[in-house]
Each structure stands twice: as structure tokens, then as C-alpha cells.
Amino acid sequence: MSSDQSTGSETAPMDNLSHESRSFAPDPAFARDAVAQQSLYAEAGEDRLAFWAAQARELLTWETDFTETLDWSNPPFARWFGDGRLNAAYNALDRHVEAGNGERVAIHFEGEPGDTRTYTYAQLTEEVKKAANAFTALGVTAGDRVAVYLPMIPEAVITMLACARIGAAHSVVFGGFSADALRSRIDDAEAKLVVTADGTWRRGKPSALKTAVDAALADGKSTVENVVVVKRNGEPVEWTEGRDQWWADTVETASAEHTAEAFEAEQPLYILYTSGTTGRPKGILHTTGGYLTQAAFTHRNVFDLRPETDVYWCTADIGWVTGHSYVVYGPLVNGATQVIYEGTPDTPHQGRWWELVQKYGVTILYTAPTAIRTMMKWGEDIPGQYDLSSLRVLGSVGEPINPEAWMWYRRVIGGERCPVVDTWWQTETGAIMISPLPGVTAAKPGSAQVPLPGITADVVDETGASVGDGGAGYLVVREPWPSMLRTIWGDPDRFVDTYWSRFEGMYFAGDGARKDDDGDVWLLGRVDDVMNVSGHRLSTAEIESSLVGHPAVAEAAVVGAADETTGQAVIAFVILRGSAADEDHDAMSETLRQHVGKDIGAIAKPRKVLIVPELPKTRSGKIMRRLLKDVAEGREVGDATTLADSTVMNQIAADFAK
Ligand code: WTA
């Protein structure tokens, strides 16, 4: 490995200037028989709609073929493949069995306590048929909504596919959300059925789920008629006769005969609530034909999927969109074999993930930068104890990945041989939009690279005009794409307002981005995280990246705080790495200020660098900068109820005031 392609050691100071010149060309051996081909770009560029129509027909089995690819006569309300008919569960299950692949493993399940289960495609199909019959017997019909509040266990996948099979939309609520959050989502979707579990395992301890459902439904006034309960951890549960049913008594005893009925392509598939920075959560609505087309297309091409031989693992929880598109729909529609793990990465030890990669021979790993940075903090000797040689493609999603984490991921986990794909997309986009294609495009540490074939993402200025190479602005999508959200459930005006009003005729993603001199896209974080200091635009992500590039820093969060003189000032909160934590904090803060100044420019120097023991994170691992901004601007800290650990902010506020 030549030194210009590697940071060499974790402690090498980051050289920000060389990022853009650091580019990994596709490995020729990988490129030779890559699943994705360069010609996809030309095909899609020539006729975008014909390209998507061809993908829809190649990747999916339609009961009735469509004649119209896109109806955009009433923008921004799109209809894709509108007169086609298909069944999502049939596409994810039955057809693989019919094609002779019933014995292929669909799911290798690993529970946190170490219990395991394997489902072949034939077995998973049977379970989903039973669940479809059971839900139907409980009165669920096409068009109804089903709330799903389950841990990462196979029943979660079975439930989602059973809903899809009978044309009911699922609304999965992440198991870490509170009873109140669950209730507001149940009410907004007017769910008829809730599927939950007694509980799950979290860091070696049983943790309850059904109690939250009971609390959410306590007033008896919701639309929910039944609650189906999976027995997972054996915790005692309260029981409401007539409403509550054990999974074992309803689903497991149901008939395994069920013929999937085809629904129209625009049949609602699911609602998934996502929190904006303010206001109540938005119910993002996805429908069937277009969503499945893009989920399957991206899963196959971005991960170079070979269903016969690959073992794929996406570490996301089904409570998030990544779990929908890249645990349930993409992989199963493509007939892939995958690993599902219930627990946390450090239970019972910090090598658990790598132990699973070794045990199942995982070939494709898809995870989030936060996880990668956490593993960096734990040290590379931990993954070093396992055989990771089965890995061949690595993916990243959910937040900007700093070049250090990208390089560490490539070197320590990927053994310098695996392409790393940094995939940009959102709950709203339904599937990956901007990403390298392994074997086809180059990859630069920290850049999501280029819009996928058939996706017209762009970076525009305030007026909606495309910025040139080297420019920065707002990320937009110019033309409708198959897996786009169709609306906000029950609130079409908010859909139009939030996404389609900022720039005429374009989808506004809410992210800042820039194009480098090669035209490659670099995500700069949410627009509300972009600061303006003395008229200079600065990205929180960029400064954080600089900070974590310093050998003493494990994690960093940066906010722009109002400043009389400069408009905004940069305030940084950092967690130090290992032994650095023992050094004098004042001296270290000054060192880090100077480091950023040197790295990016004097303008980017934080006014203050506060060394903290923890950062405020949501249960999905996102840093809540809003709360840090409150502290930095001397306000009472706002609503911290979505934090994984709500005590973190008290400590930070106290330290800041010192
Ligand atoms: C951010 C997760 C940089 C972005 C799939 C987006 C990213 C938001 C990336 C959506 C990436 C996601 N690089 N930023 N590769 N991927 N984001 O809805 O700000 O949970 O708008 O969907 O995450 O988050 P969501």
C-alpha cells in the first residue's frame, strides 16, 4: 500500500488540502466483472424514463405490466408505473421460491444473547403467509395501517411483508421511542393493529416494549383494535383481554396457504415518521412499484450484489428508513442472503460485529459513520482480532463521513481492498440517490461522488441556478424519481411547502452541498447546520472533520452561535481520545483551535472548544446540535426528550457556564 493512499496510522494529522486530490480509481479486477456498468449513465442520460421502465421490468415481477412510466401532470404529486399491478411480498418471497431458490438462506438471525435462527426463502415465505392470514382474520384489509413496534428480530421483517402482502401500509416506530411518540404516530396514521413484543435485549439486560404500547393505548380512545405480541424476552406483561393476542396463538397457528393479490403500483406500502428540526413528525408516504424498483436497483448496483454468493449485512434498525429499504425491501426483492443482529455492537464485548462478520462470512457491510467513529475510538486492535477477509464492499449512510473515518473504514475493516460507497439519501427519497458505483466510478474519502443513473440531483445557489464545479449551495433534485415520497400522510400542503416551495419545480433536500473541481458532490450537512461567519460560509461538518482529524480527538460537534460582530461564531464540543483526556483542558482547547485554523483557515477557528465527556445523541446516533446551540447561545436547553441519555446536557451546560 503506498503511503499516499493511506493515512498510515490513526494518529497521523489530517491533511485537509489533499482530500480532493486523494481519489481511489476502481480496482481493475473488481471493475472487470462489476455488476454496475458505466453504460448505465449513458442509458439513463439518453432517456431517463425508458431507463427506469426497463429497470422496473427487469428487477420486479408484475402481474399486470404498466403502459405509463410516469404521470407528472399534477406536480409534485407523482405516479410511477400507474396502471401496473404487483404484490411487494410476492416480489420479495414467493417468486424466489418459484424460481427454485427456496432453500437459499434469506435471514441469518443473531439475537443479542447469542440465540440464532435461520430462515430460507421457503420458510420466510411460509411465515409471511401465516401472518397475512392472521392479520386478515383480525380484520386488517387493504388500505389499513398497521403500527409496528418491534426489536430487530425476524418477526419484524415478517410483519412488514405480511402487511405488504395484504395491501395494508405498515408504520414502523423505532423501539427506542417513548410511549408518547408511539401514540402520536398511531393516532396520525389511525392504525388498526399494533404488532409488538414483550421486550428485547439491550446490553445484556431485558428491556420492555409492550409497556409502552399499553401506555400509548391506555385511554382506550385510539383506533387500535388489536395488539399482537411476540414473545421475545419472557418479561411479564400486562394483558388486555379481547385486545391483546400472542403471536404464537394467532400467527403461528394460522394457515400457511395464501395467494398474494396484486395491487396497483401506487398502493401505499408504508408510512415512516421522520422528525424535522421543528414541529411534529412528518409521516413520509411511500408506495409500491416505484419504491421497489429503486430500492432493488440501488441495492444491486451500489453494493455489487451477487445473490447466489454474497452475505450482506446492513446494521440499521428497521425503525429507520435504511432498515426498510436495505434490510427488508432491497435485499429480499433481490433474493439476497443477509444477517440481522438484534443487539448493540459492544455486547457482550466490543468485537461483536467483527465476530459476526467472521462467523457468517459477511461480504457486504452497510453502516453509519457514527458507528465507524465509535469503533475507531475503541481501537483497531479489536477488529484486528477477527478474520474480515470475506468483506468485499463497504457502505456508509446517514451523515457526512469525515475522511479520517472513511480511510479507517477502508484500511482497518476493508483491508485496503474493498471499495467504500458513501451513500446519500433520505427517508423522503426512499432509496440511495448519490453514491459511487463500485467498479465504475472513483471514490474520494468524504465525497458521496455522483448522482446515480436516472437521478438528476444538483447543487444550486439561492436563485435555483446550478453552481459550477468548485461552487457550493443547496442540494436539490430536478426531476421526479421512482422511490420519491408521494406526500406527507394526511398533509399534502405540508408536503408541497416543505420540499417543493424553496426552489421552483425542484425538490429541496434541506442539505447543503458543494461540487469539487471534478464536479463530485460533497455533502455539507443540513442547511441549518451551515454557519455564516463574517460572510463566509462554513460547514459544521467540515470543522468537525478537521477536529476529529486531530489525533487527540475522538468525536466533535460544532454549532454556529449568534455573534454580534461576526454574525455567527463557531463553537465546538469535543470528546478526547483515550489518554488525551488527562491532559490540561485549557491547553488542549487552544491547540485544537489552532489546529482548525491551520487546517481550514483562520475564519474557521472555533471561538471556544469545550471538552466534554459525552455528546447529546438521539437513539439513532445523530448528534442534536440544536441543544448544543442552546448552550452556546446561553439559552435554557430545549426539548431533550429524544436523547438516548437525557442527563448528558446537564453536564455540558454546567461545564460551558464555568
Ligand atoms: C444526512 C437516512 C451526508 C443528510 C438515509 C440527509 C447524509 C439526512 C448522508 C437524511 C451521506 C444521509 N452523507 N449526509 N452519505 N446520508 N445524510 O432521513 O443530512 O434519516 O438529509 O435518512 O441524513 O436522514 P434520514
CSV table of C-alpha atoms in Angstrom, one decimal, residues 153-559:
chain,number,residue,atom,x,y,z
A,153,ILE,CA,-36.0,-9.8,15.1
A,154,PRO,CA,-37.2,-11.8,12.2
A,155,GLU,CA,-40.9,-11.2,13.2
A,156,ALA,CA,-40.3,-7.5,12.3
A,157,VAL,CA,-39.5,-8.5,8.7
A,158,ILE,CA,-42.3,-11.0,8.6
A,159,THR,CA,-44.8,-8.4,9.9
A,160,MET,CA,-43.8,-5.8,7.4
A,161,LEU,CA,-44.0,-8.2,4.5
A,162,ALA,CA,-47.3,-9.6,5.7
A,163,CYS,CA,-48.8,-6.1,5.7
A,164,ALA,CA,-47.4,-5.5,2.2
A,165,ARG,CA,-48.9,-8.8,1.1
A,166,ILE,CA,-52.4,-7.8,2.1
A,167,GLY,CA,-52.1,-4.2,0.9
A,168,ALA,CA,-52.0,-2.7,4.4
A,169,ALA,CA,-49.4,0.1,5.0
A,170,HIS,CA,-47.0,-0.5,7.9
A,171,SER,CA,-45.9,2.3,10.1
A,172,VAL,CA,-42.8,1.1,11.9
A,173,VAL,CA,-41.9,3.1,15.1
A,174,PHE,CA,-38.4,2.7,16.3
A,175,GLY,CA,-38.4,0.6,19.5
A,176,GLY,CA,-36.3,3.3,21.3
A,177,PHE,CA,-39.2,5.8,21.0
A,178,SER,CA,-41.3,6.6,24.0
A,179,ALA,CA,-45.0,5.8,24.6
A,180,ASP,CA,-45.9,9.4,23.7
A,181,ALA,CA,-44.0,9.3,20.4
A,182,LEU,CA,-45.7,5.9,19.6
A,183,ARG,CA,-49.1,7.3,20.5
A,184,SER,CA,-48.8,10.3,18.3
A,185,ARG,CA,-47.7,8.1,15.3
A,186,ILE,CA,-50.5,5.6,15.9
A,187,ASP,CA,-53.0,8.4,16.0
A,188,ASP,CA,-51.7,10.2,13.0
A,189,ALA,CA,-51.8,7.1,10.9
A,190,GLU,CA,-55.0,5.8,12.5
A,191,ALA,CA,-53.6,2.4,12.9
A,192,LYS,CA,-55.9,-0.6,13.3
A,193,LEU,CA,-53.4,-3.1,14.6
A,194,VAL,CA,-50.2,-2.8,16.6
A,195,VAL,CA,-47.6,-5.6,16.4
A,196,THR,CA,-45.1,-5.5,19.3
A,197,ALA,CA,-43.0,-7.8,21.6
A,198,ASP,CA,-42.9,-8.3,25.3
A,199,GLY,CA,-39.4,-6.8,25.0
A,200,THR,CA,-35.9,-7.1,23.7
A,201,TRP,CA,-32.4,-7.4,24.9
A,202,ARG,CA,-30.3,-4.3,25.4
A,203,ARG,CA,-26.7,-4.6,26.7
A,204,GLY,CA,-27.3,-7.9,28.2
A,205,LYS,CA,-30.5,-6.9,30.0
A,206,PRO,CA,-34.1,-7.4,29.2
A,207,SER,CA,-35.8,-4.2,28.1
A,208,ALA,CA,-39.6,-3.8,27.8
A,209,LEU,CA,-41.6,-2.8,24.7
A,210,LYS,CA,-45.2,-3.8,25.4
A,211,THR,CA,-45.4,-1.5,28.4
A,212,ALA,CA,-45.0,1.5,26.0
A,213,VAL,CA,-47.8,0.1,23.8
A,214,ASP,CA,-50.0,-0.3,26.9
A,215,ALA,CA,-49.3,3.3,28.0
A,216,ALA,CA,-49.9,4.6,24.5
A,217,LEU,CA,-53.3,2.9,24.3
A,218,ALA,CA,-54.2,3.4,28.0
A,219,ASP,CA,-57.1,5.8,27.4
A,220,GLY,CA,-58.8,3.3,25.1
A,221,LYS,CA,-59.6,6.0,22.6
A,222,SER,CA,-57.3,5.1,19.8
A,223,THR,CA,-58.2,3.5,16.5
A,224,VAL,CA,-56.3,0.3,17.5
A,225,GLU,CA,-58.4,-2.8,17.7
A,226,ASN,CA,-55.8,-5.5,18.4
A,227,VAL,CA,-52.3,-5.8,19.7
A,228,VAL,CA,-50.3,-8.9,18.6
A,229,VAL,CA,-47.4,-9.6,20.9
A,230,VAL,CA,-44.3,-11.6,20.1
A,231,LYS,CA,-42.7,-13.4,23.0
A,232,ARG,CA,-39.0,-12.4,22.9
A,233,ASN,CA,-37.5,-12.0,26.3
A,234,GLY,CA,-40.1,-13.6,28.6
A,235,GLU,CA,-40.7,-10.4,30.7
A,236,PRO,CA,-44.1,-10.5,32.4
A,237,VAL,CA,-46.6,-8.4,30.6
A,238,GLU,CA,-50.0,-6.8,31.4
A,239,TRP,CA,-52.8,-8.3,29.3
A,240,THR,CA,-55.9,-6.6,27.9
A,241,GLU,CA,-58.3,-9.4,27.1
A,242,GLY,CA,-60.0,-9.1,23.8
A,243,ARG,CA,-57.4,-6.7,22.5
A,244,ASP,CA,-54.1,-8.5,23.0
A,245,GLN,CA,-53.1,-11.7,21.2
A,246,TRP,CA,-49.9,-13.7,21.4
A,247,TRP,CA,-48.1,-14.1,18.1
A,248,ALA,CA,-47.8,-17.8,19.0
A,249,ASP,CA,-51.6,-18.1,19.2
A,250,THR,CA,-52.6,-16.1,16.2
A,251,VAL,CA,-49.8,-16.1,13.6
A,252,GLU,CA,-48.1,-19.5,14.3
A,253,THR,CA,-51.4,-21.3,14.2
A,254,ALA,CA,-52.7,-19.7,11.0
A,255,SER,CA,-52.8,-21.4,7.7
A,256,ALA,CA,-49.7,-21.3,5.5
A,257,GLU,CA,-51.8,-21.2,2.4
A,258,HIS,CA,-52.1,-17.7,1.0
A,259,THR,CA,-52.2,-16.3,-2.5
A,260,ALA,CA,-50.9,-12.8,-2.9
A,261,GLU,CA,-53.2,-10.4,-4.6
A,262,ALA,CA,-51.7,-7.8,-6.9
A,263,PHE,CA,-52.3,-4.1,-6.1
A,264,GLU,CA,-51.8,-1.1,-8.2
A,265,ALA,CA,-48.3,0.3,-8.3
A,266,GLU,CA,-49.3,3.4,-6.3
A,267,GLN,CA,-50.8,1.3,-3.4
A,268,PRO,CA,-49.3,2.8,-0.2
A,269,LEU,CA,-46.6,0.5,1.1
A,270,TYR,CA,-45.6,2.3,4.2
A,271,ILE,CA,-45.6,5.4,6.3
A,272,LEU,CA,-42.4,6.3,8.2
A,273,TYR,CA,-42.3,9.2,10.5
A,274,THR,CA,-39.3,11.4,10.5
A,275,SER,CA,-38.6,14.4,12.7
A,276,GLY,CA,-38.0,17.7,11.2
A,277,THR,CA,-35.8,20.1,13.1
A,278,THR,CA,-39.0,21.6,14.4
A,279,GLY,CA,-42.7,20.7,14.5
A,280,ARG,CA,-44.4,17.4,14.8
A,281,PRO,CA,-43.0,14.4,13.0
A,282,LYS,CA,-43.9,14.0,9.3
A,283,GLY,CA,-45.4,10.8,8.1
A,284,ILE,CA,-43.5,10.1,4.9
A,285,LEU,CA,-45.6,8.0,2.5
A,286,HIS,CA,-44.0,5.5,0.1
A,287,THR,CA,-45.9,3.5,-2.4
A,288,THR,CA,-45.1,0.2,-4.1
A,289,GLY,CA,-43.9,-0.1,-7.7
A,290,GLY,CA,-41.5,2.9,-7.9
A,291,TYR,CA,-40.2,2.4,-4.5
A,292,LEU,CA,-39.3,-1.3,-5.0
A,293,THR,CA,-37.7,-0.5,-8.4
A,294,GLN,CA,-35.3,2.0,-7.0
A,295,ALA,CA,-34.7,0.0,-3.7
A,296,ALA,CA,-33.8,-3.1,-5.7
A,297,PHE,CA,-31.8,-1.2,-8.4
A,298,THR,CA,-29.6,0.6,-5.9
A,299,HIS,CA,-29.2,-2.4,-3.6
A,300,ARG,CA,-27.9,-4.4,-6.6
A,301,ASN,CA,-25.7,-1.8,-8.2
A,302,VAL,CA,-24.3,0.2,-5.3
A,303,PHE,CA,-23.4,-2.9,-3.4
A,304,ASP,CA,-22.3,-5.0,-6.4
A,305,LEU,CA,-24.7,-7.7,-5.2
A,306,ARG,CA,-24.4,-11.4,-6.2
A,307,PRO,CA,-27.4,-13.0,-4.6
A,308,GLU,CA,-26.0,-16.5,-5.0
A,309,THR,CA,-22.8,-15.9,-3.1
A,310,ASP,CA,-23.0,-12.7,-1.1
A,311,VAL,CA,-23.7,-12.4,2.6
A,312,TYR,CA,-25.0,-8.9,3.1
A,313,TRP,CA,-25.3,-7.1,6.4
A,314,CYS,CA,-26.9,-3.7,7.0
A,315,THR,CA,-26.6,-2.8,10.7
A,316,ALA,CA,-29.6,-0.3,10.6
A,317,ASP,CA,-32.6,-0.9,12.7
A,318,ILE,CA,-36.0,-1.4,10.9
A,319,GLY,CA,-37.2,1.6,12.8
A,320,TRP,CA,-35.3,3.8,10.3
A,321,VAL,CA,-35.6,4.1,6.5
A,322,THR,CA,-32.3,2.3,6.0
A,323,GLY,CA,-33.9,-0.7,7.6
A,324,HIS,CA,-36.9,-0.5,5.3
A,325,SER,CA,-35.0,-0.1,2.0
A,326,TYR,CA,-31.8,-2.0,2.8
A,327,VAL,CA,-32.8,-4.7,5.3
A,328,VAL,CA,-36.4,-5.5,4.1
A,329,TYR,CA,-37.2,-4.5,0.5
A,330,GLY,CA,-34.0,-4.1,-1.4
A,331,PRO,CA,-32.2,-7.3,-0.3
A,332,LEU,CA,-35.3,-9.5,-0.3
A,333,VAL,CA,-36.6,-8.4,-3.7
A,334,ASN,CA,-33.1,-9.1,-5.0
A,335,GLY,CA,-33.1,-12.6,-3.3
A,336,ALA,CA,-30.0,-11.8,-1.1
A,337,THR,CA,-28.8,-13.6,2.0
A,338,GLN,CA,-28.5,-11.3,4.9
A,339,VAL,CA,-27.5,-11.1,8.6
A,340,ILE,CA,-29.9,-9.5,11.1
A,341,TYR,CA,-28.5,-8.7,14.6
A,342,GLU,CA,-30.7,-7.7,17.5
A,343,GLY,CA,-28.2,-6.1,19.9
A,344,THR,CA,-25.7,-3.4,20.4
A,345,PRO,CA,-22.2,-3.5,19.0
A,346,ASP,CA,-20.5,-3.8,22.4
A,347,THR,CA,-22.5,-6.6,23.9
A,348,PRO,CA,-21.0,-8.8,25.3
A,349,HIS,CA,-17.8,-7.3,24.0
A,350,GLN,CA,-16.6,-4.6,21.6
A,351,GLY,CA,-15.7,-7.1,18.9
A,352,ARG,CA,-19.2,-8.5,18.5
A,353,TRP,CA,-19.8,-7.0,15.0
A,354,TRP,CA,-16.5,-8.4,13.7
A,355,GLU,CA,-17.2,-11.7,15.3
A,356,LEU,CA,-20.4,-11.8,13.3
A,357,VAL,CA,-18.6,-10.8,10.1
A,358,GLN,CA,-16.2,-13.7,10.6
A,359,LYS,CA,-18.9,-16.2,11.7
A,360,TYR,CA,-21.3,-15.6,8.7
A,361,GLY,CA,-18.6,-14.7,6.2
A,362,VAL,CA,-20.2,-11.3,5.6
A,363,THR,CA,-19.2,-9.9,2.2
A,364,ILE,CA,-21.0,-6.6,2.1
A,365,LEU,CA,-21.3,-4.3,5.2
A,366,TYR,CA,-23.5,-1.2,5.3
A,367,THR,CA,-23.3,1.0,8.4
A,368,ALA,CA,-23.2,4.6,9.6
A,369,PRO,CA,-20.2,6.9,10.3
A,370,THR,CA,-21.1,7.2,13.9
A,371,ALA,CA,-20.6,3.5,14.3
A,372,ILE,CA,-17.3,3.7,12.4
A,373,ARG,CA,-16.1,6.5,14.6
A,374,THR,CA,-17.1,4.6,17.7
A,375,MET,CA,-15.1,1.6,16.6
A,376,MET,CA,-12.1,3.9,15.9
A,377,LYS,CA,-12.4,5.1,19.4
A,378,TRP,CA,-12.3,1.6,20.7
A,379,GLY,CA,-9.1,0.9,18.8
A,380,GLU,CA,-8.1,-1.0,15.7
A,381,ASP,CA,-6.8,-3.9,17.7
A,382,ILE,CA,-10.4,-5.1,18.3
A,383,PRO,CA,-11.3,-5.7,14.6
A,384,GLY,CA,-7.8,-6.9,14.2
A,385,GLN,CA,-8.6,-10.0,16.2
A,386,TYR,CA,-11.1,-11.3,13.6
A,387,ASP,CA,-10.9,-12.6,10.1
A,388,LEU,CA,-12.6,-10.0,8.0
A,389,SER,CA,-11.2,-11.2,4.7
A,390,SER,CA,-14.7,-12.2,3.4
A,391,LEU,CA,-15.6,-8.5,3.1
A,392,ARG,CA,-15.6,-7.0,-0.4
A,393,VAL,CA,-17.8,-3.9,-0.4
A,394,LEU,CA,-18.3,-1.3,2.5
A,395,GLY,CA,-21.1,1.2,2.6
A,396,SER,CA,-21.8,4.3,4.7
A,397,VAL,CA,-25.0,6.2,5.2
A,398,GLY,CA,-26.8,8.7,7.4
A,399,GLU,CA,-24.4,11.6,7.9
A,400,PRO,CA,-21.4,13.1,6.3
A,401,ILE,CA,-18.4,10.7,6.8
A,402,ASN,CA,-15.2,12.5,7.6
A,403,PRO,CA,-12.2,11.5,5.5
A,404,GLU,CA,-10.5,10.0,8.6
A,405,ALA,CA,-13.3,7.7,9.3
A,406,TRP,CA,-13.6,6.8,5.7
A,407,MET,CA,-9.9,6.0,5.5
A,408,TRP,CA,-10.0,4.0,8.7
A,409,TYR,CA,-13.0,2.0,7.5
A,410,ARG,CA,-11.2,1.3,4.2
A,411,ARG,CA,-7.9,0.3,5.8
A,412,VAL,CA,-8.9,-1.4,9.1
A,413,ILE,CA,-12.2,-3.0,8.1
A,414,GLY,CA,-11.7,-3.3,4.4
A,415,GLY,CA,-8.1,-4.3,4.4
A,416,GLU,CA,-7.4,-1.7,1.7
A,417,ARG,CA,-9.2,-3.9,-0.8
A,418,CYS,CA,-12.9,-3.1,-0.5
A,419,PRO,CA,-14.5,-0.2,-2.3
A,420,VAL,CA,-16.2,2.2,0.1
A,421,VAL,CA,-19.5,3.6,-1.0
A,422,ASP,CA,-20.7,6.8,0.8
A,423,THR,CA,-24.4,6.8,0.0
A,424,TRP,CA,-26.5,10.0,0.3
A,425,TRP,CA,-30.2,9.7,0.6
A,426,GLN,CA,-33.1,10.5,3.0
A,427,THR,CA,-36.3,9.0,4.4
A,428,GLU,CA,-38.0,11.1,1.8
A,429,THR,CA,-36.0,9.9,-1.2
A,430,GLY,CA,-36.8,6.3,-0.3
A,431,ALA,CA,-33.5,4.9,-1.7
A,432,ILE,CA,-30.0,5.9,-2.5
A,433,MET,CA,-29.6,9.0,-4.7
A,434,ILE,CA,-25.9,9.9,-4.7
A,435,SER,CA,-23.2,7.4,-4.4
A,436,PRO,CA,-20.1,5.9,-6.1
A,437,LEU,CA,-20.8,2.8,-8.2
A,438,PRO,CA,-18.1,0.2,-7.2
A,439,GLY,CA,-16.0,-0.8,-10.1
A,440,VAL,CA,-17.3,2.1,-12.2
A,441,THR,CA,-16.7,5.4,-10.5
A,442,ALA,CA,-13.7,6.7,-8.5
A,443,ALA,CA,-14.2,7.3,-4.8
A,444,LYS,CA,-12.9,10.1,-2.7
A,445,PRO,CA,-12.8,9.9,1.1
A,446,GLY,CA,-15.7,12.1,2.3
A,447,SER,CA,-17.5,12.6,-1.0
A,448,ALA,CA,-20.7,10.9,-2.0
A,449,GLN,CA,-19.5,11.4,-5.5
A,450,VAL,CA,-22.1,11.5,-8.2
A,451,PRO,CA,-25.9,11.1,-8.7
A,452,LEU,CA,-26.9,7.6,-9.6
A,453,PRO,CA,-28.0,6.9,-13.2
A,454,GLY,CA,-31.6,8.2,-13.6
A,455,ILE,CA,-31.3,10.7,-10.7
A,456,THR,CA,-31.0,14.4,-11.5
A,457,ALA,CA,-29.6,15.7,-8.2
A,458,ASP,CA,-27.8,19.0,-8.4
A,459,VAL,CA,-26.3,21.8,-6.3
A,460,VAL,CA,-27.9,25.2,-6.8
A,461,ASP,CA,-27.5,28.7,-5.5
A,462,GLU,CA,-30.1,30.9,-3.8
A,463,THR,CA,-31.9,31.5,-7.1
A,464,GLY,CA,-32.0,27.9,-8.1
A,465,ALA,CA,-29.3,28.2,-10.7
A,466,SER,CA,-26.8,25.3,-10.9
A,467,VAL,CA,-23.4,26.2,-9.3
A,468,GLY,CA,-20.4,25.3,-11.3
A,469,ASP,CA,-17.6,22.9,-10.4
A,470,GLY,CA,-16.0,24.3,-7.3
A,471,GLY,CA,-19.2,26.0,-6.1
A,472,ALA,CA,-21.4,25.4,-3.1
A,473,GLY,CA,-25.1,25.7,-2.4
A,474,TYR,CA,-28.2,23.7,-1.8
A,475,LEU,CA,-28.8,20.1,-2.8
A,476,VAL,CA,-31.9,19.6,-5.0
A,477,VAL,CA,-33.4,17.0,-7.2
A,478,ARG,CA,-34.6,18.4,-10.5
A,479,GLU,CA,-36.9,15.7,-11.7
A,480,PRO,CA,-39.1,13.1,-10.1
A,481,TRP,CA,-37.5,9.7,-9.2
A,482,PRO,CA,-39.3,6.3,-8.7
A,483,SER,CA,-38.8,6.0,-4.9
A,484,MET,CA,-39.7,9.6,-4.0
A,485,LEU,CA,-42.1,10.2,-1.2
A,486,ARG,CA,-45.6,10.7,-2.6
A,487,THR,CA,-46.8,13.0,0.2
A,488,ILE,CA,-46.8,13.7,3.9
A,489,TRP,CA,-49.5,11.4,5.3
A,490,GLY,CA,-52.7,13.5,5.8
A,491,ASP,CA,-50.9,16.8,5.0
A,492,PRO,CA,-50.4,17.4,1.3
A,493,ASP,CA,-49.9,21.1,1.9
A,494,ARG,CA,-47.0,20.5,4.2
A,495,PHE,CA,-45.5,18.2,1.6
A,496,VAL,CA,-45.6,20.9,-1.0
A,497,ASP,CA,-44.4,23.5,1.4
A,498,THR,CA,-41.5,21.6,2.9
A,499,TYR,CA,-40.0,20.2,-0.2
A,500,TRP,CA,-41.2,21.9,-3.3
A,501,SER,CA,-41.6,25.6,-2.4
A,502,ARG,CA,-38.0,26.7,-1.8
A,503,PHE,CA,-37.0,26.3,-5.5
A,504,GLU,CA,-39.5,26.4,-8.3
A,505,GLY,CA,-40.1,23.0,-9.7
A,506,MET,CA,-37.3,21.3,-7.7
A,507,TYR,CA,-37.2,19.0,-4.7
A,508,PHE,CA,-35.3,20.8,-1.9
A,509,ALA,CA,-33.5,18.2,0.3
A,510,GLY,CA,-32.5,20.6,3.1
A,511,ASP,CA,-28.9,19.7,2.8
A,512,GLY,CA,-26.0,21.9,1.8
A,513,ALA,CA,-23.5,20.6,-0.7
A,514,ARG,CA,-20.6,21.6,-2.9
A,515,LYS,CA,-19.1,20.4,-6.1
A,516,ASP,CA,-15.4,20.0,-6.3
A,517,ASP,CA,-13.3,20.8,-9.3
A,518,ASP,CA,-14.1,17.4,-10.8
A,519,GLY,CA,-17.9,18.0,-10.3
A,520,ASP,CA,-18.1,15.4,-7.5
A,521,VAL,CA,-20.6,16.2,-4.7
A,522,TRP,CA,-19.6,16.7,-1.1
A,523,LEU,CA,-22.4,16.9,1.4
A,524,LEU,CA,-22.1,19.7,4.0
A,525,GLY,CA,-24.8,18.8,6.5
A,526,ARG,CA,-28.2,20.2,6.9
A,527,VAL,CA,-28.6,23.7,5.7
A,528,ASP,CA,-29.5,24.7,9.3
A,529,ASP,CA,-26.1,23.4,10.3
A,530,VAL,CA,-24.3,25.6,7.8
A,531,MET,CA,-22.8,28.7,9.5
A,532,ASN,CA,-22.1,32.1,8.3
A,533,VAL,CA,-19.1,33.7,9.9
A,534,SER,CA,-18.2,37.2,8.7
A,535,GLY,CA,-19.9,36.5,5.5
A,536,HIS,CA,-18.0,33.2,4.9
A,537,ARG,CA,-20.0,30.1,4.6
A,538,LEU,CA,-18.6,27.4,6.9
A,539,SER,CA,-19.9,23.9,7.4
A,540,THR,CA,-20.2,22.3,10.8
A,541,ALA,CA,-19.3,19.1,9.1
A,542,GLU,CA,-16.1,20.5,7.7
A,543,ILE,CA,-14.9,21.8,11.1
A,544,GLU,CA,-15.9,18.6,12.8
A,545,SER,CA,-13.9,16.7,10.3
A,546,SER,CA,-10.9,18.9,11.0
A,547,LEU,CA,-11.3,18.4,14.7
A,548,VAL,CA,-11.6,14.6,14.5
A,549,GLY,CA,-8.6,14.7,12.3
A,550,HIS,CA,-6.5,15.7,15.3
A,551,PRO,CA,-5.0,12.7,17.0
A,552,ALA,CA,-6.4,13.8,20.4
A,553,VAL,CA,-10.0,14.0,19.3
A,554,ALA,CA,-12.5,11.1,19.2
A,555,GLU,CA,-15.7,12.9,18.3
A,556,ALA,CA,-16.7,16.5,17.7
A,557,ALA,CA,-19.8,18.6,17.2
A,558,VAL,CA,-19.8,22.1,16.0
A,559,VAL,CA,-22.6,24.7,16.1
